[in-house]
């Protein structure tokens, strides 16, 4: 019965059911706060999809991802608040800024491997935090930036309201999921997976390691810049704490719980963990006492994350029943790409 349920969940039409539920959520929510929380979860999911490209697909743990999220937020905030820009040109500038910085930082940091790369990016993230906190003339220092412009509705809709902002963020999330799915099925996505499986193996296949790693890094920071700009337009205030390492570790948690290197893992993990944290708000200071062990249990018993564990169990069940690979539809093409790369090795 569980196997049949899994096949239904992996049916191509299931993603349209998820989209319908997302469209209907504001009508099912009890108040605007719940719509706001879901909007916030969608924003984080966009950032984590970028994190998943460099870490899940390409195998490089970037601990400065939260810093690039903050750069996207600050770029939009400063351009709209201090220089009077319209939201959308500032939004494109935020994405461009994080993309360019991603190329520059990646060109330097990706010369390092494994934990050396992670330590270097951790330092980069801390430098970004210090710049935002100490550079008063540019970033307003610890006071942060207020009066950020909301998205321009061109007279058709006001994004000051919670529900229109929810649908705007949903549009960007749908695009990100679609684009990431196409990327994971493309030759470039398989190239990233080959690099994750081993630099030497990828290089022996003629893959340009540095060029593809930098491209993955730039794509991930562009996602982070998009999420940061959407977040700034939603909350309309940003401070240096947006670049704190805590945000990066939150993203790592969401990605691990959902399933690293899978298409739906970032979405499942983010929405699940955001609502879990919100449901524990009444516990106040005791919330982390429960949340911490619960997270450890999830990591121990679901090392591949919720989505990864589900896909693996479905694959094994299908093999045990003698089903061919073409009869087993997976929600993430990265899993099949990974297995193909391992068989080639």
mmCIF file of C-alpha atoms in Angstrom:
data_model
loop_
_atom_site.group_PDB
_atom_site.id
_atom_site.type_symbol
_atom_site.label_atom_id
_atom_site.label_comp_id
_atom_site.label_asym_id
_atom_site.label_seq_id
_atom_site.Cartn_x
_atom_site.Cartn_y
_atom_site.Cartn_z
ATOM 1 C CA UNK A 1 0.000 0.000 0.000
ATOM 2 C CA UNK A 2 2.839 2.372 0.862
ATOM 3 C CA UNK A 3 4.471 1.550 -2.456
ATOM 4 C CA UNK A 4 1.266 2.381 -4.333
ATOM 5 C CA UNK A 5 1.014 5.658 -2.437
ATOM 6 C CA UNK A 6 4.610 6.431 -3.380
ATOM 7 C CA UNK A 7 3.892 5.783 -7.051
ATOM 8 C CA UNK A 8 0.982 8.192 -6.884
ATOM 9 C CA UNK A 9 3.176 10.825 -5.251
ATOM 10 C CA UNK A 10 5.805 10.431 -7.971
ATOM 11 C CA UNK A 11 3.281 10.624 -10.780
ATOM 12 C CA UNK A 12 3.950 13.590 -13.113
ATOM 13 C CA UNK A 13 0.527 15.037 -12.254
ATOM 14 C CA UNK A 14 1.409 15.253 -8.542
ATOM 15 C CA UNK A 15 3.429 18.430 -9.043
ATOM 16 C CA UNK A 16 0.343 20.136 -10.451
ATOM 17 C CA UNK A 17 -1.601 19.108 -7.368
ATOM 18 C CA UNK A 18 1.103 20.700 -5.214
ATOM 19 C CA UNK A 19 0.819 23.882 -7.283
ATOM 20 C CA UNK A 20 -2.980 23.914 -6.882
ATOM 21 C CA UNK A 21 -2.602 23.548 -3.112
ATOM 22 C CA UNK A 22 -0.109 26.414 -3.070
ATOM 23 C CA UNK A 23 -2.524 28.594 -5.049
ATOM 24 C CA UNK A 24 -5.381 27.771 -2.686
ATOM 25 C CA UNK A 25 -3.378 28.175 0.529
ATOM 26 C CA UNK A 26 -4.341 31.849 1.174
ATOM 27 C CA UNK A 27 -7.999 30.791 1.097
ATOM 28 C CA UNK A 28 -7.337 27.948 3.536
ATOM 29 C CA UNK A 29 -5.137 29.975 5.914
ATOM 30 C CA UNK A 30 -6.761 31.168 9.110
ATOM 31 C CA UNK A 31 -5.083 34.577 9.127
ATOM 32 C CA UNK A 32 -2.531 36.780 7.362
ATOM 33 C CA UNK A 33 0.236 35.606 9.674
ATOM 34 C CA UNK A 34 0.049 32.085 8.313
ATOM 35 C CA UNK A 35 0.251 33.461 4.768
ATOM 36 C CA UNK A 36 3.280 35.524 5.839
ATOM 37 C CA UNK A 37 5.001 32.459 7.320
ATOM 38 C CA UNK A 38 4.428 30.456 4.141
ATOM 39 C CA UNK A 39 5.756 33.357 2.062
ATOM 40 C CA UNK A 40 8.853 33.404 4.246
ATOM 41 C CA UNK A 41 9.264 29.648 3.768
ATOM 42 C CA UNK A 42 9.070 30.117 -0.013
ATOM 43 C CA UNK A 43 11.779 32.784 0.116
ATOM 44 C CA UNK A 44 14.071 30.504 2.097
ATOM 45 C CA UNK A 45 13.322 27.667 -0.309
ATOM 46 C CA UNK A 46 14.555 29.784 -3.230
ATOM 47 C CA UNK A 47 17.816 30.460 -1.392
ATOM 48 C CA UNK A 48 18.199 26.784 -0.488
ATOM 49 C CA UNK A 49 17.668 25.703 -4.072
ATOM 50 C CA UNK A 50 20.741 27.792 -4.841
ATOM 51 C CA UNK A 51 22.576 26.217 -1.917
ATOM 52 C CA UNK A 52 21.630 22.818 -3.289
ATOM 53 C CA UNK A 53 23.261 23.584 -6.657
ATOM 54 C CA UNK A 54 26.721 24.243 -5.240
ATOM 55 C CA UNK A 55 26.518 21.747 -2.354
ATOM 56 C CA UNK A 56 24.037 19.054 -3.381
ATOM 57 C CA UNK A 57 24.831 18.879 -7.080
ATOM 58 C CA UNK A 58 28.440 20.035 -7.233
ATOM 59 C CA UNK A 59 29.583 18.822 -3.806
ATOM 60 C CA UNK A 60 31.128 22.098 -2.549
ATOM 61 C CA UNK A 61 29.976 23.215 0.920
ATOM 62 C CA UNK A 62 29.680 27.001 0.706
ATOM 63 C CA UNK A 63 29.388 28.485 4.208
ATOM 64 C CA UNK A 64 29.055 32.033 2.849
ATOM 65 C CA UNK A 65 25.646 31.442 1.283
ATOM 66 C CA UNK A 66 23.885 33.465 3.966
ATOM 67 C CA UNK A 67 26.277 36.328 3.265
ATOM 68 C CA UNK A 68 25.273 36.410 -0.408
ATOM 69 C CA UNK A 69 21.631 36.323 0.672
ATOM 70 C CA UNK A 70 22.345 39.447 2.737
ATOM 71 C CA UNK A 71 24.153 41.132 -0.179
ATOM 72 C CA UNK A 72 21.085 40.667 -2.349
ATOM 73 C CA UNK A 73 18.875 42.107 0.391
ATOM 74 C CA UNK A 74 21.185 45.068 1.055
ATOM 75 C CA UNK A 75 21.652 45.876 -2.632
ATOM 76 C CA UNK A 76 17.913 46.207 -3.135
ATOM 77 C CA UNK A 77 17.459 48.013 0.194
ATOM 78 C CA UNK A 78 20.130 50.647 -0.446
ATOM 79 C CA UNK A 79 19.118 51.293 -4.049
ATOM 80 C CA UNK A 80 15.424 51.760 -3.206
ATOM 81 C CA UNK A 81 15.804 53.509 0.161
ATOM 82 C CA UNK A 82 18.870 55.721 -0.311
ATOM 83 C CA UNK A 83 18.830 56.277 -4.070
ATOM 84 C CA UNK A 84 15.127 56.156 -4.873
ATOM 85 C CA UNK A 85 15.272 53.340 -7.402
ATOM 86 C CA UNK A 86 12.173 51.465 -8.488
ATOM 87 C CA UNK A 87 11.950 47.971 -7.015
ATOM 88 C CA UNK A 88 12.395 45.976 -10.208
ATOM 89 C CA UNK A 89 15.604 47.614 -11.498
ATOM 90 C CA UNK A 90 16.988 47.268 -7.968
ATOM 91 C CA UNK A 91 15.865 43.617 -7.926
ATOM 92 C CA UNK A 92 17.774 42.877 -11.143
ATOM 93 C CA UNK A 93 20.785 44.762 -9.787
ATOM 94 C CA UNK A 94 20.734 42.635 -6.621
ATOM 95 C CA UNK A 95 20.832 39.441 -8.665
ATOM 96 C CA UNK A 96 23.577 40.826 -10.896
ATOM 97 C CA UNK A 97 25.634 41.923 -7.905
ATOM 98 C CA UNK A 98 25.519 38.512 -6.246
ATOM 99 C CA UNK A 99 26.279 36.789 -9.572
ATOM 100 C CA UNK A 100 29.380 38.922 -10.162
ATOM 101 C CA UNK A 101 30.579 38.486 -6.595
ATOM 102 C CA UNK A 102 29.916 34.764 -6.917
ATOM 103 C CA UNK A 103 32.237 34.595 -9.914
ATOM 104 C CA UNK A 104 34.953 36.605 -8.136
ATOM 105 C CA UNK A 105 34.773 34.739 -4.839
ATOM 106 C CA UNK A 106 34.416 31.405 -6.599
ATOM 107 C CA UNK A 107 37.478 32.025 -8.767
ATOM 108 C CA UNK A 108 39.550 32.355 -5.601
ATOM 109 C CA UNK A 109 37.886 29.950 -3.160
ATOM 110 C CA UNK A 110 37.333 27.047 -5.554
ATOM 111 C CA UNK A 111 41.061 26.576 -5.921
ATOM 112 C CA UNK A 112 40.771 24.957 -2.498
ATOM 113 C CA UNK A 113 39.167 21.579 -1.881
ATOM 114 C CA UNK A 114 36.919 19.944 0.693
ATOM 115 C CA UNK A 115 37.076 21.445 4.207
ATOM 116 C CA UNK A 116 39.643 24.074 3.150
ATOM 117 C CA UNK A 117 37.067 25.488 0.746
ATOM 118 C CA UNK A 118 34.410 25.455 3.475
ATOM 119 C CA UNK A 119 36.694 27.232 5.958
ATOM 120 C CA UNK A 120 37.568 29.862 3.356
ATOM 121 C CA UNK A 121 33.911 30.557 2.563
ATOM 122 C CA UNK A 122 33.136 30.692 6.283
ATOM 123 C CA UNK A 123 35.683 33.508 6.523
ATOM 124 C CA UNK A 124 34.131 35.209 3.489
ATOM 125 C CA UNK A 125 30.733 35.095 5.149
ATOM 126 C CA UNK A 126 32.153 36.638 8.329
ATOM 127 C CA UNK A 127 33.864 39.391 6.305
ATOM 128 C CA UNK A 128 30.530 40.190 4.632
ATOM 129 C CA UNK A 129 28.914 40.447 8.063
ATOM 130 C CA UNK A 130 31.653 42.792 9.328
ATOM 131 C CA UNK A 131 31.353 45.025 6.254
ATOM 132 C CA UNK A 132 27.599 45.332 6.684
ATOM 133 C CA UNK A 133 27.941 45.997 10.400
ATOM 134 C CA UNK A 134 30.881 48.432 10.373
ATOM 135 C CA UNK A 135 30.608 50.348 7.083
ATOM 136 C CA UNK A 136 28.220 52.984 8.418
ATOM 137 C CA UNK A 137 28.539 55.360 5.442
ATOM 138 C CA UNK A 138 27.260 52.724 3.019
ATOM 139 C CA UNK A 139 25.187 50.216 4.966
ATOM 140 C CA UNK A 140 23.984 52.367 7.927
ATOM 141 C CA UNK A 141 25.844 50.018 10.257
ATOM 142 C CA UNK A 142 23.983 48.283 13.099
ATOM 143 C CA UNK A 143 20.906 50.473 12.488
ATOM 144 C CA UNK A 144 20.201 48.693 9.239
ATOM 145 C CA UNK A 145 18.138 50.014 6.342
ATOM 146 C CA UNK A 146 14.503 50.999 6.690
ATOM 147 C CA UNK A 147 11.901 52.283 4.278
ATOM 148 C CA UNK A 148 12.630 49.684 1.613
ATOM 149 C CA UNK A 149 10.291 49.899 -1.355
ATOM 150 C CA UNK A 150 7.850 47.089 -1.941
ATOM 151 C CA UNK A 151 7.534 45.553 -5.424
ATOM 152 C CA UNK A 152 5.908 47.852 -7.948
ATOM 153 C CA UNK A 153 2.499 46.551 -8.995
ATOM 154 C CA UNK A 154 2.245 49.081 -11.841
ATOM 155 C CA UNK A 155 -1.066 50.307 -10.486
ATOM 156 C CA UNK A 156 -2.695 46.896 -10.856
ATOM 157 C CA UNK A 157 -1.991 45.434 -7.422
ATOM 158 C CA UNK A 158 -0.472 46.553 -4.119
ATOM 159 C CA UNK A 159 2.256 44.296 -2.793
ATOM 160 C CA UNK A 160 2.018 45.938 0.618
ATOM 161 C CA UNK A 161 -0.708 43.400 1.299
ATOM 162 C CA UNK A 162 0.257 39.914 2.426
ATOM 163 C CA UNK A 163 -1.662 37.844 -0.115
ATOM 164 C CA UNK A 164 -0.412 39.551 -3.323
ATOM 165 C CA UNK A 165 3.153 39.304 -1.995
ATOM 166 C CA UNK A 166 2.587 35.611 -1.340
ATOM 167 C CA UNK A 167 1.568 35.004 -4.947
ATOM 168 C CA UNK A 168 4.490 37.046 -6.276
ATOM 169 C CA UNK A 169 6.980 34.954 -4.299
ATOM 170 C CA UNK A 170 5.163 31.794 -5.402
ATOM 171 C CA UNK A 171 5.685 32.770 -9.050
ATOM 172 C CA UNK A 172 9.435 33.093 -8.486
ATOM 173 C CA UNK A 173 9.531 29.790 -6.571
ATOM 174 C CA UNK A 174 7.711 27.941 -9.358
ATOM 175 C CA UNK A 175 10.197 29.336 -11.870
ATOM 176 C CA UNK A 176 13.137 28.296 -9.688
ATOM 177 C CA UNK A 177 11.819 24.740 -9.256
ATOM 178 C CA UNK A 178 11.181 24.458 -13.007
ATOM 179 C CA UNK A 179 14.585 25.882 -13.917
ATOM 180 C CA UNK A 180 16.396 23.684 -11.391
ATOM 181 C CA UNK A 181 14.577 20.619 -12.695
ATOM 182 C CA UNK A 182 15.651 21.417 -16.248
ATOM 183 C CA UNK A 183 19.183 22.051 -15.024
ATOM 184 C CA UNK A 184 19.391 18.722 -13.179
ATOM 185 C CA UNK A 185 18.326 16.863 -16.326
ATOM 186 C CA UNK A 186 20.706 18.748 -18.593
ATOM 187 C CA UNK A 187 24.281 17.942 -19.523
ATOM 188 C CA UNK A 188 25.418 20.750 -17.216
ATOM 189 C CA UNK A 189 23.586 19.202 -14.263
ATOM 190 C CA UNK A 190 25.156 15.811 -14.947
ATOM 191 C CA UNK A 191 28.511 17.552 -15.167
ATOM 192 C CA UNK A 192 27.978 19.007 -11.691
ATOM 193 C CA UNK A 193 27.106 15.544 -10.350
ATOM 194 C CA UNK A 194 30.220 14.072 -11.955
ATOM 195 C CA UNK A 195 32.332 16.721 -10.189
ATOM 196 C CA UNK A 196 30.628 15.867 -6.908
ATOM 197 C CA UNK A 197 31.429 12.182 -7.366
ATOM 198 C CA UNK A 198 35.120 12.923 -7.842
ATOM 199 C CA UNK A 199 37.341 15.618 -9.321
ATOM 200 C CA UNK A 200 39.767 13.125 -10.810
ATOM 201 C CA UNK A 201 37.007 11.128 -12.461
ATOM 202 C CA UNK A 202 35.387 14.259 -13.884
ATOM 203 C CA UNK A 203 38.696 15.585 -15.160
ATOM 204 C CA UNK A 204 39.455 12.259 -16.851
ATOM 205 C CA UNK A 205 36.182 12.673 -18.758
ATOM 206 C CA UNK A 206 37.398 15.995 -20.124
ATOM 207 C CA UNK A 207 35.377 18.234 -17.771
ATOM 208 C CA UNK A 208 36.811 21.676 -17.042
ATOM 209 C CA UNK A 209 36.633 21.611 -13.253
ATOM 210 C CA UNK A 210 37.281 25.259 -12.470
ATOM 211 C CA UNK A 211 34.929 26.650 -15.100
ATOM 212 C CA UNK A 212 32.025 24.423 -14.059
ATOM 213 C CA UNK A 213 32.593 24.952 -10.339
ATOM 214 C CA UNK A 214 32.609 28.722 -10.805
ATOM 215 C CA UNK A 215 29.427 28.477 -12.869
ATOM 216 C CA UNK A 216 27.737 26.435 -10.132
ATOM 217 C CA UNK A 217 28.931 28.908 -7.509
ATOM 218 C CA UNK A 218 27.627 31.884 -9.516
ATOM 219 C CA UNK A 219 24.262 30.203 -10.083
ATOM 220 C CA UNK A 220 23.901 29.478 -6.380
ATOM 221 C CA UNK A 221 24.742 33.058 -5.369
ATOM 222 C CA UNK A 222 22.281 34.390 -7.977
ATOM 223 C CA UNK A 223 19.538 32.324 -6.338
ATOM 224 C CA UNK A 224 20.625 33.724 -2.967
ATOM 225 C CA UNK A 225 20.518 37.289 -4.318
ATOM 226 C CA UNK A 226 17.011 36.744 -5.690
ATOM 227 C CA UNK A 227 15.813 35.363 -2.354
ATOM 228 C CA UNK A 228 17.470 38.189 -0.423
ATOM 229 C CA UNK A 229 15.859 40.843 -2.625
ATOM 230 C CA UNK A 230 12.414 39.248 -2.271
ATOM 231 C CA UNK A 231 12.911 38.998 1.492
ATOM 232 C CA UNK A 232 13.921 42.663 1.769
ATOM 233 C CA UNK A 233 10.856 43.739 -0.209
ATOM 234 C CA UNK A 234 8.644 41.632 2.054
ATOM 235 C CA UNK A 235 9.971 42.597 5.502
ATOM 236 C CA UNK A 236 11.052 46.130 4.397
ATOM 237 C CA UNK A 237 13.955 46.209 6.828
ATOM 238 C CA UNK A 238 17.395 44.633 6.716
ATOM 239 C CA UNK A 239 20.195 44.610 9.280
ATOM 240 C CA UNK A 240 23.683 43.089 9.523
ATOM 241 C CA UNK A 241 22.266 40.010 11.228
ATOM 242 C CA UNK A 242 20.971 38.953 7.785
ATOM 243 C CA UNK A 243 24.572 37.898 7.036
ATOM 244 C CA UNK A 244 25.023 36.028 10.311
ATOM 245 C CA UNK A 245 26.319 32.475 10.063
ATOM 246 C CA UNK A 246 23.125 31.322 11.811
ATOM 247 C CA UNK A 247 21.177 31.830 8.582
ATOM 248 C CA UNK A 248 23.618 29.662 6.646
ATOM 249 C CA UNK A 249 23.375 26.870 9.206
ATOM 250 C CA UNK A 250 19.576 27.131 9.091
ATOM 251 C CA UNK A 251 19.783 26.623 5.327
ATOM 252 C CA UNK A 252 22.031 23.601 5.803
ATOM 253 C CA UNK A 253 19.494 22.147 8.249
ATOM 254 C CA UNK A 254 16.571 22.656 5.882
ATOM 255 C CA UNK A 255 18.505 21.099 3.003
ATOM 256 C CA UNK A 256 19.644 18.074 5.017
ATOM 257 C CA UNK A 257 16.171 17.396 6.380
ATOM 258 C CA UNK A 258 14.567 17.679 2.949
ATOM 259 C CA UNK A 259 17.220 15.767 1.050
ATOM 260 C CA UNK A 260 20.503 17.081 -0.304
ATOM 261 C CA UNK A 261 20.986 16.737 -4.050
ATOM 262 C CA UNK A 262 17.283 16.156 -4.798
ATOM 263 C CA UNK A 263 14.841 18.367 -6.670
ATOM 264 C CA UNK A 264 12.078 18.500 -4.065
ATOM 265 C CA UNK A 265 14.255 18.237 -0.951
ATOM 266 C CA UNK A 266 14.812 21.994 -0.477
ATOM 267 C CA UNK A 267 11.081 22.678 -0.703
ATOM 268 C CA UNK A 268 10.006 19.808 1.558
ATOM 269 C CA UNK A 269 12.701 20.498 4.153
ATOM 270 C CA UNK A 270 12.157 24.249 4.244
ATOM 271 C CA UNK A 271 8.378 24.208 4.535
ATOM 272 C CA UNK A 272 8.460 21.392 7.083
ATOM 273 C CA UNK A 273 11.117 22.949 9.293
ATOM 274 C CA UNK A 274 9.736 26.501 9.111
ATOM 275 C CA UNK A 275 6.314 25.348 10.248
ATOM 276 C CA UNK A 276 7.848 23.069 12.876
ATOM 277 C CA UNK A 277 9.757 26.007 14.331
ATOM 278 C CA UNK A 278 6.627 28.166 14.238
ATOM 279 C CA UNK A 279 4.622 25.481 16.046
ATOM 280 C CA UNK A 280 7.205 25.484 18.843
ATOM 281 C CA UNK A 281 7.106 29.232 19.438
ATOM 282 C CA UNK A 282 4.922 28.773 22.521
ATOM 283 C CA UNK A 283 7.742 26.817 24.192
ATOM 284 C CA UNK A 284 9.936 29.945 24.078
ATOM 285 C CA UNK A 285 13.356 29.166 25.617
ATOM 286 C CA UNK A 286 12.611 25.424 25.814
ATOM 287 C CA UNK A 287 11.936 25.206 22.093
ATOM 288 C CA UNK A 288 15.521 24.312 21.147
ATOM 289 C CA UNK A 289 15.650 21.623 23.868
ATOM 290 C CA UNK A 290 13.014 19.726 21.895
ATOM 291 C CA UNK A 291 14.023 20.874 18.437
ATOM 292 C CA UNK A 292 17.682 19.859 18.807
ATOM 293 C CA UNK A 293 17.177 16.149 19.658
ATOM 294 C CA UNK A 294 14.386 15.945 17.074
ATOM 295 C CA UNK A 295 16.778 17.183 14.406
ATOM 296 C CA UNK A 296 19.429 14.676 15.507
ATOM 297 C CA UNK A 297 16.889 11.848 15.240
ATOM 298 C CA UNK A 298 15.912 12.934 11.728
ATOM 299 C CA UNK A 299 19.545 13.075 10.602
ATOM 300 C CA UNK A 300 20.320 9.637 12.137
ATOM 301 C CA UNK A 301 17.295 7.763 10.783
ATOM 302 C CA UNK A 302 16.953 9.733 7.534
ATOM 303 C CA UNK A 303 20.577 10.377 6.474
ATOM 304 C CA UNK A 304 19.463 11.073 2.899
ATOM 305 C CA UNK A 305 16.762 13.454 4.055
ATOM 306 C CA UNK A 306 13.028 12.926 3.749
ATOM 307 C CA UNK A 307 12.966 13.103 -0.042
ATOM 308 C CA UNK A 308 16.193 11.158 -0.552
ATOM 309 C CA UNK A 309 15.122 8.368 1.795
ATOM 310 C CA UNK A 310 11.724 8.158 0.128
ATOM 311 C CA UNK A 311 13.232 7.938 -3.381
ATOM 312 C CA UNK A 312 15.767 5.324 -2.294
ATOM 313 C CA UNK A 313 13.138 3.124 -0.644
ATOM 314 C CA UNK A 314 10.912 3.392 -3.709
ATOM 315 C CA UNK A 315 13.802 2.424 -5.974
ATOM 316 C CA UNK A 316 14.643 -0.633 -3.857
ATOM 317 C CA UNK A 317 10.999 -1.671 -3.668
ATOM 318 C CA UNK A 318 10.690 -1.385 -7.448
ATOM 319 C CA UNK A 319 13.793 -3.521 -7.929
ATOM 320 C CA UNK A 320 12.440 -6.132 -5.515
ATOM 321 C CA UNK A 321 9.191 -6.263 -7.499
ATOM 322 C CA UNK A 322 11.112 -6.644 -10.742
ATOM 323 C CA UNK A 323 9.997 -3.348 -12.264
ATOM 324 C CA UNK A 324 12.202 -1.808 -14.936
ATOM 325 C CA UNK A 325 13.727 1.586 -14.372
ATOM 326 C CA UNK A 326 11.443 3.148 -16.990
ATOM 327 C CA UNK A 327 8.384 2.173 -14.937
ATOM 328 C CA UNK A 328 9.642 3.922 -11.832
ATOM 329 C CA UNK A 329 9.219 7.670 -12.109
ATOM 330 C CA UNK A 330 11.389 9.606 -9.719
ATOM 331 C CA UNK A 331 10.777 13.077 -8.429
ATOM 332 C CA UNK A 332 14.452 13.944 -8.753
ATOM 333 C CA UNK A 333 16.540 13.285 -11.832
ATOM 334 C CA UNK A 334 19.662 13.882 -9.766
ATOM 335 C CA UNK A 335 19.283 10.468 -8.123
ATOM 336 C CA UNK A 336 19.247 8.659 -11.466
ATOM 337 C CA UNK A 337 22.109 10.830 -12.717
ATOM 338 C CA UNK A 338 24.119 9.955 -9.633
ATOM 339 C CA UNK A 339 23.537 6.241 -10.121
ATOM 340 C CA UNK A 340 24.565 6.517 -13.779
ATOM 341 C CA UNK A 341 27.780 8.316 -12.843
ATOM 342 C CA UNK A 342 28.577 5.646 -10.244
ATOM 343 C CA UNK A 343 28.009 2.849 -12.773
ATOM 344 C CA UNK A 344 30.297 4.579 -15.267
ATOM 345 C CA UNK A 345 32.967 4.834 -12.585
#
